[in-house]
GROMACS .gro file of C-alpha atoms in nm:
model
  234
    1MET     CA    1  -3.822   5.724  -2.984
    2ASN     CA    2  -4.160   5.508  -2.694
    3LYS     CA    3  -4.081   5.159  -2.691
    4ARG     CA    4  -4.367   5.065  -2.811
    5ILE     CA    5  -4.229   5.165  -3.167
    6PHE     CA    6  -3.912   5.031  -3.110
    7ILE     CA    7  -4.022   4.720  -3.129
    8LYS     CA    8  -4.293   4.774  -3.389
    9SER     CA    9  -3.975   4.855  -3.590
   10LEU     CA   10  -3.778   4.574  -3.463
   11ILE     CA   11  -4.036   4.271  -3.517
   12ALA     CA   12  -4.070   4.474  -3.901
   13PHE     CA   13  -3.703   4.455  -3.951
   14ILE     CA   14  -3.644   4.071  -3.879
   15LEU     CA   15  -3.968   3.985  -4.120
   16VAL     CA   16  -3.789   4.199  -4.363
   17LEU     CA   17  -3.427   3.985  -4.290
   18SER     CA   18  -3.639   3.630  -4.240
   19ALA     CA   19  -3.766   3.674  -4.640
   20VAL     CA   20  -3.487   3.832  -4.783
   21LEU     CA   21  -3.210   3.537  -4.676
   22PRO     CA   22  -3.216   3.213  -4.704
   23PHE     CA   23  -3.336   2.977  -4.437
   24ASN     CA   24  -3.012   2.731  -4.290
   25GLY     CA   25  -3.270   2.494  -4.076
   26ILE     CA   26  -3.296   2.132  -4.168
   27SER     CA   27  -3.418   2.051  -4.477
   28SER     CA   28  -3.251   2.319  -4.577
   29LYS     CA   29  -2.919   2.149  -4.542
   30ALA     CA   30  -3.022   1.785  -4.644
   31ALA     CA   31  -3.124   1.961  -4.955
   32THR     CA   32  -2.859   2.119  -5.009
   33ALA     CA   33  -2.601   1.731  -4.940
   34SER     CA   34  -2.685   1.542  -5.197
   35LYS     CA   35  -2.482   1.404  -5.444
   36VAL     CA   36  -2.453   1.169  -5.766
   37GLY     CA   37  -2.348   0.842  -5.770
   38TRP     CA   38  -2.306   0.525  -6.026
   39VAL     CA   39  -2.406   0.174  -5.937
   40SER     CA   40  -2.064   0.011  -5.982
   41ILE     CA   41  -2.119  -0.383  -5.956
   42ASP     CA   42  -1.942  -0.590  -6.192
   43SER     CA   43  -2.253  -0.896  -6.268
   44GLY     CA   44  -2.572  -0.874  -6.144
   45SER     CA   45  -2.796  -0.638  -6.002
   46LEU     CA   46  -2.783  -0.378  -5.658
   47THR     CA   47  -3.010  -0.479  -5.391
   48VAL     CA   48  -3.253  -0.136  -5.277
   49ARG     CA   49  -3.282  -0.246  -4.851
   50SER     CA   50  -3.568  -0.056  -4.645
   51GLY     CA   51  -3.260   0.012  -4.387
   52PRO     CA   52  -2.887   0.071  -4.313
   53GLY     CA   53  -2.827  -0.347  -4.325
   54THR     CA   54  -2.910  -0.672  -4.494
   55SER     CA   55  -3.141  -0.752  -4.230
   56TYR     CA   56  -3.395  -0.488  -4.355
   57LYS     CA   57  -3.659  -0.592  -4.580
   58LYS     CA   58  -3.582  -0.630  -4.930
   59VAL     CA   59  -3.738  -0.277  -5.177
   60GLY     CA   60  -3.636  -0.349  -5.531
   61SER     CA   61  -3.276  -0.363  -5.781
   62LEU     CA   62  -3.056  -0.151  -5.955
   63LYS     CA   63  -2.864  -0.217  -6.245
   64ASN     CA   64  -2.472  -0.132  -6.314
   65ASN     CA   65  -2.434   0.197  -6.353
   66VAL     CA   66  -2.750   0.334  -6.252
   67SER     CA   67  -2.732   0.775  -6.149
   68VAL     CA   68  -2.860   0.790  -5.830
   69THR     CA   69  -2.901   1.066  -5.521
   70VAL     CA   70  -2.689   1.008  -5.235
   71TYR     CA   71  -2.813   1.132  -4.873
   72SER     CA   72  -2.597   1.041  -4.668
   73GLN     CA   73  -2.337   0.747  -4.571
   74THR     CA   74  -2.322   0.587  -4.282
   75LYS     CA   75  -2.006   0.455  -4.106
   76ASN     CA   76  -2.042   0.080  -4.150
   77GLY     CA   77  -2.122   0.088  -4.482
   78TRP     CA   78  -2.484   0.210  -4.638
   79SER     CA   79  -2.579   0.515  -4.855
   80GLN     CA   80  -2.982   0.624  -4.828
   81ILE     CA   81  -3.057   0.669  -5.213
   82GLY     CA   82  -3.399   0.793  -5.363
   83TYR     CA   83  -3.542   0.498  -5.530
   84GLN     CA   84  -3.929   0.501  -5.673
   85LYS     CA   85  -4.014   0.851  -5.509
   86LYS     CA   86  -3.843   0.734  -5.130
   87LYS     CA   87  -3.523   0.621  -4.963
   88ALA     CA   88  -3.390   0.384  -4.933
   89TYR     CA   89  -3.022   0.190  -4.829
   90VAL     CA   90  -2.763   0.023  -5.069
   91ALA     CA   91  -2.407  -0.131  -4.955
   92SER     CA   92  -2.188   0.238  -4.973
   93GLN     CA   93  -1.925  -0.004  -5.168
   94HIS     CA   94  -2.112  -0.043  -5.460
   95LEU     CA   95  -2.184   0.301  -5.544
   96ARG     CA   96  -1.888   0.495  -5.767
   97MET     CA   97  -1.903   0.866  -5.613
   98TYR     CA   98  -1.766   1.016  -5.988
   99SER     CA   99  -1.748   0.979  -6.328
  100PHE     CA  100  -1.621   1.053  -6.642
  101LEU     CA  101  -1.815   1.038  -6.922
  102GLN     CA  102  -1.952   1.323  -7.065
  103ASP     CA  103  -2.161   1.481  -7.128
  104LYS     CA  104  -2.433   1.430  -7.358
  105THR     CA  105  -2.646   1.740  -7.274
  106LYS     CA  106  -2.365   1.964  -7.448
  107ILE     CA  107  -2.182   2.099  -7.783
  108TYR     CA  108  -1.797   2.000  -7.731
  109THR     CA  109  -1.520   2.187  -7.934
  110TYR     CA  110  -1.172   2.054  -7.942
  111LYS     CA  111  -0.868   2.212  -8.040
  112SER     CA  112  -0.600   2.008  -8.194
  113GLU     CA  113  -0.316   2.117  -8.414
  114GLY     CA  114  -0.442   2.436  -8.478
  115LYS     CA  115  -0.745   2.344  -8.659
  116TYR     CA  116  -1.152   2.289  -8.418
  117HIS     CA  117  -1.377   1.997  -8.400
  118LYS     CA  118  -1.681   2.042  -8.292
  119THR     CA  119  -1.858   1.677  -8.151
  120GLN     CA  120  -2.200   1.610  -7.985
  121TYR     CA  121  -2.405   1.290  -7.853
  122ILE     CA  122  -2.601   1.107  -8.101
  123GLY     CA  123  -2.714   0.799  -7.929
  124LYS     CA  124  -2.682   0.455  -7.849
  125HIS     CA  125  -2.466   0.211  -8.000
  126TYR     CA  126  -2.496  -0.152  -7.860
  127GLY     CA  127  -2.488  -0.023  -7.464
  128TRP     CA  128  -2.181   0.268  -7.552
  129ASP     CA  129  -2.253   0.614  -7.633
  130GLU     CA  130  -2.193   0.744  -7.925
  131TRP     CA  131  -2.085   1.109  -8.086
  132SER     CA  132  -2.002   1.261  -8.389
  133SER     CA  133  -1.741   1.450  -8.494
  134GLU     CA  134  -1.650   1.599  -8.864
  135ASP     CA  135  -1.338   1.351  -8.848
  136GLY     CA  136  -1.645   1.053  -8.811
  137SER     CA  137  -1.821   0.887  -8.490
  138TYR     CA  138  -1.624   0.726  -8.195
  139ILE     CA  139  -1.825   0.583  -7.904
  140MET     CA  140  -1.771   0.555  -7.507
  141LYS     CA  141  -1.878   0.398  -7.219
  142GLU     CA  142  -1.861   0.365  -6.853
  143ASP     CA  143  -1.836   0.087  -6.619
  144SER     CA  144  -1.747  -0.029  -6.278
  145LYS     CA  145  -1.367  -0.080  -6.384
  146GLY     CA  146  -1.292   0.266  -6.582
  147LEU     CA  147  -1.337   0.481  -6.909
  148TYR     CA  148  -1.373   0.360  -7.223
  149ILE     CA  149  -1.360   0.487  -7.546
  150GLY     CA  150  -1.368   0.353  -7.916
  151TRP     CA  151  -1.434   0.374  -8.245
  152PRO     CA  152  -1.812   0.125  -8.401
  153GLN     CA  153  -1.719  -0.180  -8.533
  154SER     CA  154  -1.350  -0.137  -8.383
  155ASP     CA  155  -1.075  -0.091  -8.103
  156TYR     CA  156  -1.149   0.037  -7.793
  157PHE     CA  157  -0.893   0.156  -7.513
  158THR     CA  158  -0.935   0.194  -7.183
  159GLU     CA  159  -0.925   0.619  -7.096
  160LEU     CA  160  -0.936   0.534  -6.639
  161SER     CA  161  -0.938   0.229  -6.443
  162TYR     CA  162  -1.192   0.260  -6.141
  163PRO     CA  163  -1.108   0.263  -5.881
  164LEU     CA  164  -0.937   0.644  -5.944
  165LYS     CA  165  -0.628   0.526  -5.695
  166VAL     CA  166  -0.294   0.728  -5.712
  167GLY     CA  167  -0.017   0.520  -5.865
  168LYS     CA  168  -0.251   0.336  -6.093
  169GLN     CA  169  -0.127   0.179  -6.360
  170TRP     CA  170  -0.294   0.024  -6.675
  171ALA     CA  171  -0.184  -0.084  -7.008
  172ASP     CA  172  -0.342  -0.021  -7.353
  173TRP     CA  173  -0.148  -0.276  -7.605
  174GLU     CA  174   0.191  -0.191  -7.583
  175ILE     CA  175   0.172   0.183  -7.385
  176ARG     CA  176   0.134   0.213  -6.974
  177LYS     CA  177  -0.068   0.481  -6.856
  178LYS     CA  178  -0.031   0.606  -6.466
  179ILE     CA  179  -0.260   0.834  -6.296
  180THR     CA  180  -0.063   1.120  -6.157
  181SER     CA  181  -0.298   1.291  -5.974
  182ILE     CA  182  -0.693   1.313  -5.859
  183ASN     CA  183  -0.797   1.586  -5.710
  184GLY     CA  184  -0.643   1.900  -5.962
  185THR     CA  185  -0.722   2.191  -6.056
  186LEU     CA  186  -0.668   2.275  -6.429
  187THR     CA  187  -0.788   2.602  -6.632
  188THR     CA  188  -0.867   2.524  -7.055
  189PRO     CA  189  -1.052   2.805  -7.322
  190ALA     CA  190  -1.362   2.664  -7.219
  191GLY     CA  191  -1.343   2.773  -6.782
  192THR     CA  192  -1.145   2.584  -6.447
  193PHE     CA  193  -1.172   2.231  -6.397
  194LYS     CA  194  -1.128   2.116  -6.079
  195ASN     CA  195  -1.066   1.739  -5.908
  196VAL     CA  196  -0.904   1.691  -6.287
  197VAL     CA  197  -0.764   1.343  -6.273
  198THR     CA  198  -0.409   1.376  -6.425
  199VAL     CA  199  -0.274   1.034  -6.594
  200LYS     CA  200   0.085   1.019  -6.763
  201SER     CA  201   0.108   0.772  -7.076
  202SER     CA  202   0.440   0.559  -7.157
  203ASP     CA  203   0.460   0.676  -7.507
  204GLY     CA  204   0.484   1.076  -7.353
  205TYR     CA  205   0.154   1.177  -7.352
  206THR     CA  206  -0.004   1.369  -7.005
  207THR     CA  207  -0.345   1.383  -7.034
  208TYR     CA  208  -0.679   1.536  -6.825
  209TYR     CA  209  -1.045   1.422  -6.696
  210ALA     CA  210  -1.259   1.577  -6.549
  211PRO     CA  211  -1.544   1.504  -6.383
  212ASN     CA  212  -1.915   1.470  -6.553
  213ILE     CA  213  -1.667   1.651  -6.840
  214GLY     CA  214  -1.421   1.373  -6.957
  215PHE     CA  215  -1.147   1.445  -7.173
  216ILE     CA  216  -1.029   1.841  -7.102
  217LYS     CA  217  -0.668   1.867  -7.243
  218SER     CA  218  -0.349   1.677  -7.328
  219VAL     CA  219   0.029   1.754  -7.406
  220SER     CA  220   0.315   1.602  -7.533
  221ASN     CA  221   0.671   1.738  -7.458
  222GLY     CA  222   0.564   2.085  -7.320
  223MET     CA  223   0.346   2.130  -7.601
  224THR     CA  224  -0.037   2.118  -7.591
  225MET     CA  225  -0.137   1.894  -7.845
  226SER     CA  226  -0.577   1.920  -7.801
  227GLU     CA  227  -0.764   2.079  -7.525
  228LEU     CA  228  -1.134   2.189  -7.473
  229THR     CA  229  -1.197   2.497  -7.590
  230ASN     CA  230  -1.583   2.597  -7.517
  231LEU     CA  231  -1.855   2.393  -7.410
  232LYS     CA  232  -2.267   2.433  -7.433
  233LYS     CA  233  -2.538   2.350  -7.427
  234LYS     CA  234  -2.720   2.146  -7.732
   0.00000   0.00000   0.00000
């Protein structure tokens, strides 16, 4: 093969590779590095600024529990987020980088005591998410202090206490709960879930929660009491 033909063949090979392999430049890394965060404040609103510091101009504000795209986080405590189709900054201490609310776009099927139960989101109830099942409806809410579940016009309970930390304890009525793990892996008939949070209760129950999914399984005295068996889009 002469030199000219070899060079043409090499160029053609490189062009084919560039067409079929993904570009691995800076813009590609930036696109895959973004995460979702949730505003986590006790009152008022979170100030959004044009740069990573209090000296930068205020460009807006965000309400509690609003979700935002987080592109990066600086070592001095600021997060770059997407805001009104631009990039801006908020204090990282007021962002929660996890959520355990149930996915409103999915239909959940649980198996409890040998029976299957389906549940799905049906709308808002005084600021809570309302879900419908064969046994009636229940409501859920999440804020900077935890994940809650209850019933319309009735009591509610704290399913998870935030911020998440192994060893954290709280009480619901006379039952004490404790987080024993925050990065587990658990498989149910609905799939394998990572970064699972495990909660042990004084009544003998161990309950498991998956990020962006919510409750996936409960066990008592070594027996499965309830577990997620199917998860599908509406």
